[in-house]
Amino acid sequence: MRIERIGATLNPDLHLWGWEVALEQFLAALAGGLLVLVAWAHLSGRRRELLPAIRAATSLALAAVMAGLLLLWLDLGGKWRPFWLYLTVRPTSIMWWGSWIILGVVVSSSLTAVPSLVKAEGEGATPAPRWLYPLARWAELRMGALAWMNLVLGIALGLYPGVLLGTLVARPAWNSAVFGPLFLASGMVTATAALLLLVPGGPWAPLLVRFHISSQGGRLALLGLYLIGLATGGAAQQTAAALLVRGPWALPFWVVVVGAGILVPVAVAVRQLTARPCAGGLAATAWVLTLAGDLTLRVVLVYAGQQGL
Amino acid sequence: MPRYGMAVDLDRCIGCQACAVACAVENDVPEGFFRRRVGEVTAGDGPGDLRLAFVHMQCYHCERPPCVPVCPTGATYVTRDGLCLVDYDICIGCRACVTACPYGMRYPHPHGFVDKCSLCDHRLAAGRLPACVEACPTRALIFGDLDDRASPLRQAIAAAARVEVDRPEVGTRPKFFFLNARVTLAEARGEVGATLARREAGEGAP
């Protein structure tokens, strides 16, 4: 007979980051991916052709980043002290960089969205505060510079949550150099799916579907590399891999993240490029599954990473 | 400047938790939280093969603390005498430091900041010992200056048959030493992990 007793204080609950952080990471990835797409449309000279999709993307990016900011604030213990993030210089802290990236994204995506939201003064003008019109004109003239800003900040916003988790040596499931690129690829996947859902028709659809397939391919490859990295690591890394592959998180990981979030949407996306595309309802379901898969990936990684030491 | 550290002589520790209580009272630690705690692991295959380990858990005031570089506001810092402290006024409660600590020695205080052992820096400033050291009835807890050969800490480490630090593989160089352990920390953690896995699998435990 084996006799065991563990003091109740030895293994306290170490789940410190919960659903707010997982959802914020999902929204940050969505906003980052959308900004990269908007920047690409500007810089490739296809702005006029893709304008409805760009408008939807800029508005959604701004909404996503603001919602993410609200979640981050809700998650903070010291709700009235976040101004300290901007009054200190902490280049070794990824979270400090993240706070500046988010601030930059709020400014950049707001300036990009303003001309779309505020139509010209005069007949048919959008009702908006008077001071917004000169700001919209100012931003309209600087769309090229804003596109570069969106590209850099979008990539940074997509990368930073992954780099933040990846640099935490204490958490074997997170401590992976693949996390940054994986989160960025995931953001691109989410952004293309969200846009295909919001503005399904138009000349941008085949382009977005191609972006979607290549981003999904990148994400699948990076997920594979991440798991291989864990499986070939030390005992702690192998335990972390087991949590995802055959442990308590295996079902959501394989079924929702890989099956419903990657394989099904890729199959539908490939079919969309053929002469006989899927019906609109089926395609929309695939994009919804993509979003659900990405959100589940964030939840699984945030929770599994904090399971034990 | 001194380089403060601590040790526990496990040959002397009786697991009475007086240190944990003294710490909580001295530092006004809210109910349900701990700056210092003593975990207890009993394992074995029956009478004649029982092993008991006390795992002392508090901030180890590491030489290379991973909690310091991740702090986005500089609220977590290291003093010149090697104490790793938190400035509660600028801590925003993001818990990056809590997730970065490989030992789980920090906790989110209900007042919105992160708290942990300060080695009772306010008592040290007044020339007194940390509350846990003063409260220990068997003198199992030893405090001192690691750079001073005459300090009780250096002497205890030199005299110990076995000296161990927690998870040396993570490279944090803790300044808290486990002396004369009969069950190593790795073994104790292994027992905890195996038992929790069995419980999660539904096998149960007494």
Coordinates of C-alpha atoms in Angstrom, one line a residue:
Chain A
M1 CA 0.0 0.0 0.0
R2 CA 1.2 3.4 -0.9
I3 CA 0.7 6.1 1.8
E4 CA 0.9 9.8 0.7
R5 CA -0.1 13.0 2.2
I6 CA 0.6 16.5 0.8
G7 CA 0.4 19.7 2.9
A8 CA -2.4 21.8 1.6
T9 CA -0.1 24.8 1.3
L10 CA 2.5 23.1 -0.9
N11 CA 0.7 23.4 -4.3
P12 CA -1.5 26.5 -4.2
D13 CA -3.6 27.5 -7.2
L14 CA -1.2 29.0 -9.6
H15 CA -3.7 30.0 -12.3
L16 CA -2.9 33.7 -12.4
W17 CA -3.9 34.7 -15.9
G18 CA -7.4 33.7 -16.9
W19 CA -9.9 34.2 -19.6
E20 CA -9.4 37.9 -19.8
V21 CA -5.8 37.4 -20.9
A22 CA -6.7 34.7 -23.4
L23 CA -9.4 36.8 -24.9
E24 CA -7.2 39.9 -25.0
Q25 CA -4.5 37.9 -26.8
F26 CA -7.1 36.8 -29.4
L27 CA -8.3 40.4 -29.9
A28 CA -4.7 41.7 -30.1
A29 CA -3.9 39.0 -32.7
L30 CA -7.1 39.9 -34.7
A31 CA -6.2 43.6 -34.6
G32 CA -2.6 43.0 -35.5
G33 CA -3.5 40.8 -38.5
L34 CA -6.1 43.3 -39.7
L35 CA -3.6 46.1 -39.6
V36 CA -1.1 44.1 -41.6
L37 CA -3.8 43.4 -44.2
V38 CA -4.8 47.1 -44.4
A39 CA -1.1 48.1 -44.7
W40 CA -0.6 45.6 -47.5
A41 CA -3.6 46.9 -49.4
H42 CA -2.3 50.5 -49.2
L43 CA 1.3 49.6 -50.0
S44 CA 0.4 47.4 -52.9
G45 CA -1.5 50.2 -54.5
R46 CA -4.9 48.4 -54.4
R47 CA -6.5 50.7 -51.9
R48 CA -9.3 52.0 -54.2
E49 CA -10.1 48.5 -55.4
L50 CA -10.2 47.0 -51.9
L51 CA -11.8 50.0 -50.1
P52 CA -14.9 48.4 -48.6
A53 CA -12.7 45.6 -47.1
I54 CA -10.2 48.2 -45.8
R55 CA -12.9 50.2 -44.1
A56 CA -14.3 47.1 -42.4
A57 CA -10.8 46.0 -41.4
T58 CA -9.7 49.4 -39.9
S59 CA -13.0 49.8 -37.9
L60 CA -12.8 46.2 -36.6
A61 CA -9.1 46.6 -35.8
L62 CA -9.8 49.7 -33.7
A63 CA -12.8 48.0 -32.0
A64 CA -10.7 44.9 -31.2
V65 CA -7.7 46.8 -29.8
M66 CA -10.0 49.0 -27.6
A67 CA -11.9 45.9 -26.3
G68 CA -8.5 44.2 -25.7
L69 CA -7.3 47.3 -23.8
L70 CA -10.5 47.2 -21.6
L71 CA -9.9 43.5 -20.8
L72 CA -6.2 44.2 -19.9
W73 CA -7.4 47.0 -17.6
L74 CA -10.0 44.6 -16.0
D75 CA -7.3 42.0 -15.4
L76 CA -4.9 44.4 -13.7
G77 CA -4.8 44.3 -9.9
G78 CA -3.9 48.0 -9.6
K79 CA -6.6 49.5 -11.7
W80 CA -5.6 53.1 -11.0
R81 CA -1.9 52.7 -11.5
P82 CA -1.4 51.7 -15.2
F83 CA 0.0 55.1 -16.0
W84 CA 3.2 53.9 -14.4
L85 CA 3.7 51.8 -17.6
Y86 CA 4.3 55.1 -19.4
L87 CA 6.4 56.8 -16.7
T88 CA 9.1 54.2 -16.5
V89 CA 11.7 52.9 -19.0
R90 CA 11.9 49.1 -18.8
P91 CA 13.3 47.7 -22.0
T92 CA 13.8 44.2 -20.5
S93 CA 10.1 43.8 -19.9
I94 CA 8.1 42.6 -22.9
M95 CA 4.9 43.8 -21.2
W96 CA 6.4 47.4 -21.1
W97 CA 7.1 47.1 -24.9
G98 CA 3.5 45.7 -25.3
S99 CA 2.0 48.7 -23.5
W100 CA 3.8 51.1 -26.0
I101 CA 2.8 48.9 -28.9
I102 CA -0.8 49.0 -27.9
L103 CA -0.7 52.8 -27.5
G104 CA 0.8 53.1 -30.9
V105 CA -1.8 50.8 -32.4
V106 CA -4.6 52.8 -30.9
V107 CA -3.2 56.1 -32.4
S108 CA -2.3 54.5 -35.8
S109 CA -5.6 52.6 -36.2
S110 CA -7.6 55.6 -35.1
L111 CA -5.9 57.9 -37.7
T112 CA -6.4 55.2 -40.4
A113 CA -10.1 54.7 -39.5
V114 CA -11.0 58.4 -39.3
P115 CA -11.1 59.2 -43.0
S116 CA -13.3 56.1 -43.5
L117 CA -15.7 57.0 -40.7
V118 CA -15.9 60.7 -41.4
K119 CA -16.9 61.4 -45.0
A120 CA -16.2 64.9 -46.5
E121 CA -18.0 68.0 -45.2
G122 CA -20.9 69.3 -47.1
E123 CA -23.6 67.3 -48.8
G124 CA -23.9 63.7 -47.5
A125 CA -21.4 64.3 -44.7
T126 CA -21.3 62.0 -41.8
P127 CA -22.5 63.6 -38.6
A128 CA -19.3 63.9 -36.5
P129 CA -17.7 66.4 -34.2
R130 CA -16.4 69.4 -36.1
W131 CA -12.7 68.9 -35.1
L132 CA -12.7 65.4 -36.8
Y133 CA -13.0 66.8 -40.3
P134 CA -9.5 68.5 -40.4
L135 CA -8.1 65.4 -38.7
A136 CA -9.6 63.2 -41.4
R137 CA -8.1 65.4 -44.1
W138 CA -4.7 65.4 -42.4
A139 CA -4.8 61.6 -42.1
E140 CA -6.0 61.1 -45.7
L141 CA -2.9 62.9 -46.9
R142 CA -0.6 60.7 -44.9
M143 CA -2.1 57.3 -45.7
G144 CA 1.3 56.0 -47.0
A145 CA 3.1 56.8 -43.8
L146 CA 0.2 55.4 -41.8
A147 CA 0.4 52.2 -43.8
W148 CA 4.0 51.7 -42.9
M149 CA 3.1 52.4 -39.3
N150 CA 0.3 49.9 -39.4
L151 CA 2.5 47.3 -40.9
V152 CA 5.2 47.6 -38.2
L153 CA 2.8 48.0 -35.3
G154 CA 0.5 45.2 -36.7
I155 CA 3.4 42.8 -36.8
A156 CA 4.6 43.9 -33.4
L157 CA 1.1 43.5 -31.9
G158 CA 0.8 40.0 -33.4
L159 CA 4.2 39.0 -32.1
Y160 CA 4.3 40.5 -28.6
P161 CA 1.8 38.3 -26.6
G162 CA 3.7 35.2 -27.9
V163 CA 7.1 36.7 -27.1
L164 CA 5.8 37.7 -23.6
L165 CA 4.8 34.1 -22.8
G166 CA 7.8 32.6 -24.7
T167 CA 10.3 34.5 -22.5
L168 CA 8.9 33.1 -19.2
V169 CA 11.5 30.4 -18.4
A170 CA 9.5 29.3 -15.4
R171 CA 6.7 28.0 -17.6
P172 CA 7.9 25.0 -19.7
A173 CA 4.7 25.1 -21.9
W174 CA 5.3 28.7 -22.8
N175 CA 9.1 28.9 -22.9
S176 CA 9.4 28.5 -26.7
A177 CA 11.0 30.7 -29.3
V178 CA 8.2 29.6 -31.8
F179 CA 5.5 31.3 -29.8
G180 CA 6.0 34.8 -31.3
P181 CA 5.8 33.7 -34.9
L182 CA 3.0 31.3 -34.0
F183 CA 0.9 34.0 -32.5
L184 CA 1.5 36.3 -35.5
A185 CA 0.5 33.6 -38.0
S186 CA -2.5 32.9 -35.8
G187 CA -3.4 36.6 -36.0
M188 CA -3.2 36.6 -39.8
V189 CA -5.5 33.5 -39.9
T190 CA -8.0 35.2 -37.6
A191 CA -7.9 38.5 -39.4
T192 CA -8.6 36.9 -42.9
A193 CA -11.4 34.8 -41.5
A194 CA -13.0 37.8 -39.7
L195 CA -12.9 39.9 -42.9
L196 CA -14.2 37.0 -45.1
L197 CA -17.1 36.8 -42.6
L198 CA -17.7 40.6 -42.5
V199 CA -17.4 41.4 -46.2
P200 CA -17.8 38.1 -48.0
G201 CA -18.1 39.1 -51.6
G202 CA -15.9 41.4 -53.8
P203 CA -12.6 41.4 -55.5
W204 CA -10.7 41.0 -52.2
A205 CA -12.3 37.6 -51.4
P206 CA -9.9 35.4 -53.5
L207 CA -6.9 37.4 -52.2
L208 CA -8.1 36.9 -48.6
V209 CA -8.7 33.2 -49.2
R210 CA -5.1 32.8 -50.5
F211 CA -3.8 34.7 -47.5
H212 CA -5.9 32.5 -45.2
I213 CA -4.6 29.3 -46.7
S214 CA -0.9 30.4 -46.5
S215 CA -1.4 31.7 -42.9
Q216 CA -3.1 28.4 -41.8
G217 CA -0.2 26.5 -43.4
G218 CA 2.3 28.6 -41.4
R219 CA 0.3 28.2 -38.2
L220 CA 0.1 24.4 -38.6
A221 CA 3.9 24.2 -39.3
L222 CA 4.7 26.4 -36.3
L223 CA 2.3 24.4 -34.0
G224 CA 4.1 21.3 -35.1
L225 CA 7.5 22.8 -34.4
Y226 CA 6.3 24.0 -31.0
L227 CA 5.2 20.5 -30.1
I228 CA 8.4 18.9 -31.4
G229 CA 10.4 21.4 -29.4
L230 CA 8.5 20.4 -26.2
A231 CA 8.7 16.7 -27.0
T232 CA 12.5 16.8 -27.5
G233 CA 13.1 19.0 -24.4
G234 CA 13.6 18.0 -20.8
A235 CA 11.2 16.3 -18.5
A236 CA 9.3 19.5 -17.7
Q237 CA 8.8 20.3 -21.4
Q238 CA 7.7 16.7 -22.1
T239 CA 5.1 17.0 -19.3
A240 CA 3.9 20.2 -20.9
A241 CA 3.6 18.6 -24.3
A242 CA 1.6 15.7 -22.8
L243 CA -0.9 18.2 -21.4
L244 CA -1.7 19.3 -24.9
V245 CA -1.3 16.1 -26.8
R246 CA -2.9 13.5 -24.6
G247 CA -3.7 15.3 -21.3
P248 CA -6.7 17.3 -20.1
W249 CA -6.3 19.8 -22.9
A250 CA -6.0 17.2 -25.7
L251 CA -9.7 17.2 -26.7
P252 CA -10.1 21.0 -27.3
F253 CA -6.6 21.1 -28.8
W254 CA -7.1 18.3 -31.4
V255 CA -10.8 18.8 -32.1
V256 CA -11.4 22.5 -31.9
V257 CA -7.9 24.0 -32.6
V258 CA -6.5 21.6 -35.2
G259 CA -9.7 20.0 -36.6
A260 CA -12.3 22.7 -36.6
G261 CA -9.9 25.7 -36.6
I262 CA -7.4 24.6 -39.2
L263 CA -8.3 21.5 -41.2
V264 CA -12.0 22.3 -41.9
P265 CA -11.4 26.0 -42.9
V266 CA -8.4 25.1 -45.1
A267 CA -10.5 22.5 -46.9
V268 CA -13.3 25.0 -47.4
A269 CA -10.8 27.7 -48.4
V270 CA -9.2 25.5 -51.1
R271 CA -12.6 24.7 -52.4
Q272 CA -13.4 28.5 -52.6
L273 CA -10.6 28.9 -55.1
T274 CA -12.0 26.2 -57.5
A275 CA -14.7 26.6 -60.1
R276 CA -17.3 25.1 -57.7
P277 CA -17.0 27.0 -54.4
C278 CA -18.9 26.1 -51.3
A279 CA -22.2 27.7 -50.5
G280 CA -22.1 31.0 -48.6
G281 CA -23.4 29.4 -45.4
L282 CA -20.8 26.6 -45.3
A283 CA -18.0 29.1 -46.0
A284 CA -19.3 31.4 -43.2
T285 CA -19.4 28.4 -40.9
A286 CA -15.7 27.6 -41.7
W287 CA -14.7 31.2 -40.9
V288 CA -16.6 31.1 -37.6
L289 CA -14.8 27.8 -36.8
T290 CA -11.5 29.5 -37.5
L291 CA -12.3 32.2 -35.0
A292 CA -13.4 29.6 -32.5
G293 CA -10.3 27.6 -33.1
D294 CA -8.0 30.6 -32.5
L295 CA -9.7 31.6 -29.4
T296 CA -9.5 28.0 -28.1
L297 CA -5.8 27.9 -28.9
R298 CA -5.3 31.0 -26.7
V299 CA -7.4 29.6 -23.9
V300 CA -5.6 26.2 -24.0
L301 CA -2.1 27.8 -24.1
V302 CA -2.8 30.3 -21.3
Y303 CA -4.3 27.7 -19.0
A304 CA -2.1 24.7 -19.8
G305 CA 1.0 26.9 -19.4
Q306 CA 0.1 27.7 -15.8
Q307 CA -0.7 24.1 -14.9
G308 CA 1.9 23.1 -12.2
L309 CA 5.5 24.2 -12.1
Chain B
M1 CA 27.3 46.0 1.6
P2 CA 26.0 42.8 3.1
R3 CA 24.6 40.0 0.8
Y4 CA 21.7 38.7 2.8
G5 CA 20.5 35.1 2.6
M6 CA 18.8 32.4 4.5
A7 CA 18.9 28.7 5.2
V8 CA 16.8 26.0 6.9
D9 CA 18.4 23.2 8.7
L10 CA 15.9 20.3 8.0
D11 CA 17.5 18.2 10.7
R12 CA 16.0 20.7 13.2
C13 CA 12.8 21.7 11.4
I14 CA 9.7 20.1 13.1
G15 CA 7.1 21.6 10.6
C16 CA 5.3 23.6 13.3
Q17 CA 4.5 26.5 11.0
A18 CA 5.4 29.0 13.7
C19 CA 7.5 30.8 11.0
A20 CA 4.6 31.1 8.6
V21 CA 2.3 32.4 11.4
A22 CA 4.9 34.9 12.6
C23 CA 5.5 36.1 9.0
A24 CA 1.7 36.6 8.4
V25 CA 1.3 38.5 11.7
E26 CA 4.4 40.7 11.2
N27 CA 3.6 41.6 7.6
D28 CA -0.2 41.8 7.9
V29 CA -0.6 39.1 5.2
P30 CA -4.3 38.7 4.3
E31 CA -6.1 35.5 5.2
G32 CA -5.7 32.7 2.7
F33 CA -2.4 34.1 1.4
F34 CA 1.2 33.4 2.4
R35 CA 4.5 35.1 2.1
R36 CA 6.1 32.1 3.7
R37 CA 4.7 28.6 4.0
V38 CA 6.0 25.1 4.9
G39 CA 4.8 22.3 2.7
E40 CA 4.8 18.8 4.0
V41 CA 5.2 15.7 1.9
T42 CA 4.9 12.2 3.4
A43 CA 5.5 9.3 1.0
G44 CA 6.4 5.7 1.2
D45 CA 5.2 2.1 0.7
G46 CA 4.1 1.5 4.3
P47 CA 5.4 1.2 7.8
G48 CA 9.2 1.1 7.8
D49 CA 9.4 3.0 4.5
L50 CA 7.9 6.4 5.3
R51 CA 9.7 9.5 4.3
L52 CA 8.8 13.0 5.5
A53 CA 9.9 16.3 3.8
F54 CA 9.3 19.9 4.8
V55 CA 9.5 22.2 1.8
H56 CA 10.1 25.8 3.0
M57 CA 8.6 28.1 0.5
Q58 CA 9.3 31.8 0.5
C59 CA 11.0 34.2 -1.9
Y60 CA 14.6 33.0 -2.3
H61 CA 15.9 36.5 -3.1
C62 CA 17.7 35.0 -6.1
E63 CA 21.0 36.4 -7.4
R64 CA 19.5 36.4 -10.9
P65 CA 15.8 36.9 -10.2
P66 CA 13.6 36.3 -13.3
C67 CA 10.8 38.4 -11.7
V68 CA 12.9 41.7 -12.0
P69 CA 13.4 42.1 -15.7
V70 CA 9.8 41.2 -16.6
C71 CA 8.3 43.9 -14.4
P72 CA 6.9 46.6 -16.7
T73 CA 7.1 49.4 -14.2
G74 CA 10.2 48.7 -12.2
A75 CA 8.1 48.0 -9.1
T76 CA 10.2 44.8 -8.5
Y77 CA 13.8 45.7 -7.8
V78 CA 16.9 44.4 -6.1
T79 CA 18.5 46.4 -3.3
R80 CA 22.2 46.9 -2.8
D81 CA 22.2 44.3 -0.1
G82 CA 20.6 41.7 -2.3
L83 CA 17.0 41.8 -1.2
C84 CA 14.4 41.5 -3.9
L85 CA 11.6 43.9 -3.0
V86 CA 8.3 45.3 -4.4
D87 CA 7.5 49.0 -4.5
Y88 CA 3.7 48.7 -3.8
D89 CA 3.0 52.2 -5.0
I90 CA 4.0 51.6 -8.6
C91 CA 3.1 47.9 -8.9
I92 CA 0.1 47.7 -11.3
G93 CA -0.8 44.1 -10.4
C94 CA -0.2 42.7 -13.9
R95 CA 1.3 39.5 -12.3
A96 CA 4.0 39.1 -14.9
C97 CA 6.5 38.6 -12.0
V98 CA 4.2 35.9 -10.5
T99 CA 4.2 33.9 -13.7
A100 CA 8.0 34.5 -14.1
C101 CA 8.9 33.1 -10.7
P102 CA 9.9 29.5 -11.1
Y103 CA 9.0 28.8 -7.5
G104 CA 5.6 30.3 -7.2
M105 CA 6.7 32.5 -4.3
R106 CA 4.6 35.6 -5.0
Y107 CA 0.9 36.2 -4.7
P108 CA -1.5 38.8 -5.9
H109 CA -2.5 40.9 -2.9
P110 CA -6.3 41.7 -2.7
H111 CA -5.3 45.4 -2.6
G112 CA -4.1 45.2 -6.2
F113 CA -0.4 44.8 -5.9
V114 CA 1.9 41.7 -5.8
D115 CA 3.3 40.7 -2.5
K116 CA 6.1 38.4 -1.4
C117 CA 8.7 37.9 1.3
S118 CA 10.8 40.9 1.9
L119 CA 13.1 39.2 4.5
C120 CA 11.4 41.7 6.8
D121 CA 13.5 44.6 5.5
H122 CA 11.9 46.9 7.9
R123 CA 13.2 44.8 10.8
L124 CA 16.6 44.5 9.2
A125 CA 16.8 48.3 9.0
A126 CA 16.2 48.3 12.8
G127 CA 18.9 45.7 13.4
R128 CA 16.5 42.9 14.1
L129 CA 16.1 39.4 12.5
P130 CA 13.3 38.5 10.1
A131 CA 10.1 37.5 12.1
C132 CA 10.2 33.9 10.9
V133 CA 13.8 33.4 12.1
E134 CA 13.0 35.0 15.5
A135 CA 9.9 32.8 15.9
C136 CA 11.5 29.4 15.0
P137 CA 11.5 27.4 18.2
T138 CA 14.2 25.0 17.1
R139 CA 16.5 27.5 15.5
A140 CA 16.1 25.7 12.2
L141 CA 15.9 29.0 10.3
I142 CA 19.2 30.8 9.9
F143 CA 19.7 34.3 8.5
G144 CA 22.9 36.1 7.7
D145 CA 25.4 37.8 5.4
L146 CA 26.7 35.4 2.7
D147 CA 29.8 37.5 2.3
D148 CA 30.7 37.3 6.0
R149 CA 32.6 34.1 6.9
A150 CA 31.7 34.6 10.6
S151 CA 28.0 34.9 10.0
P152 CA 25.8 32.1 11.4
L153 CA 24.5 31.5 7.9
R154 CA 28.0 30.9 6.4
Q155 CA 28.9 28.7 9.3
A156 CA 25.8 26.6 9.1
I157 CA 26.3 26.1 5.4
A158 CA 29.9 25.1 5.9
A159 CA 28.9 22.6 8.7
A160 CA 26.0 21.0 6.8
A161 CA 26.3 17.5 5.4
R162 CA 24.2 18.4 2.5
V163 CA 23.4 21.8 0.9
E164 CA 20.7 22.2 -1.7
V165 CA 18.9 25.0 -3.5
D166 CA 15.5 24.7 -5.2
R167 CA 15.6 24.0 -8.9
P168 CA 19.2 24.9 -9.6
E169 CA 18.6 24.0 -13.3
V170 CA 16.7 27.2 -13.9
G171 CA 19.8 29.3 -13.2
T172 CA 18.3 31.8 -10.8
R173 CA 21.0 31.2 -8.0
P174 CA 18.6 31.4 -5.0
K175 CA 20.0 32.7 -1.7
F176 CA 17.9 30.3 0.3
F177 CA 19.6 27.0 1.2
F178 CA 18.1 23.7 2.3
L179 CA 20.6 22.0 4.7
N180 CA 20.7 18.3 5.6
A181 CA 17.7 17.3 3.6
R182 CA 16.8 13.6 3.8
V183 CA 14.4 13.9 1.0
T184 CA 15.7 16.1 -1.8
L185 CA 13.6 18.9 -3.1
A186 CA 13.5 17.2 -6.5
E187 CA 12.2 14.0 -4.9
A188 CA 9.6 15.9 -2.9
R189 CA 8.4 17.8 -6.0
G190 CA 8.4 14.5 -7.9
E191 CA 6.2 12.9 -5.2
V192 CA 3.8 15.9 -5.3
G193 CA 3.6 15.7 -9.1
A194 CA 3.1 12.0 -9.2
T195 CA 0.4 12.2 -6.5
L196 CA -1.5 15.0 -8.2
A197 CA -1.3 13.2 -11.5
R198 CA -2.8 10.1 -9.9
R199 CA -5.5 12.2 -8.2
E200 CA -6.4 13.8 -11.6
A201 CA -6.6 10.4 -13.1
G202 CA -9.2 9.5 -10.4
E203 CA -7.1 7.0 -8.5
G204 CA -7.5 9.0 -5.3
A205 CA -5.3 9.1 -2.2
P206 CA -5.9 8.9 1.5

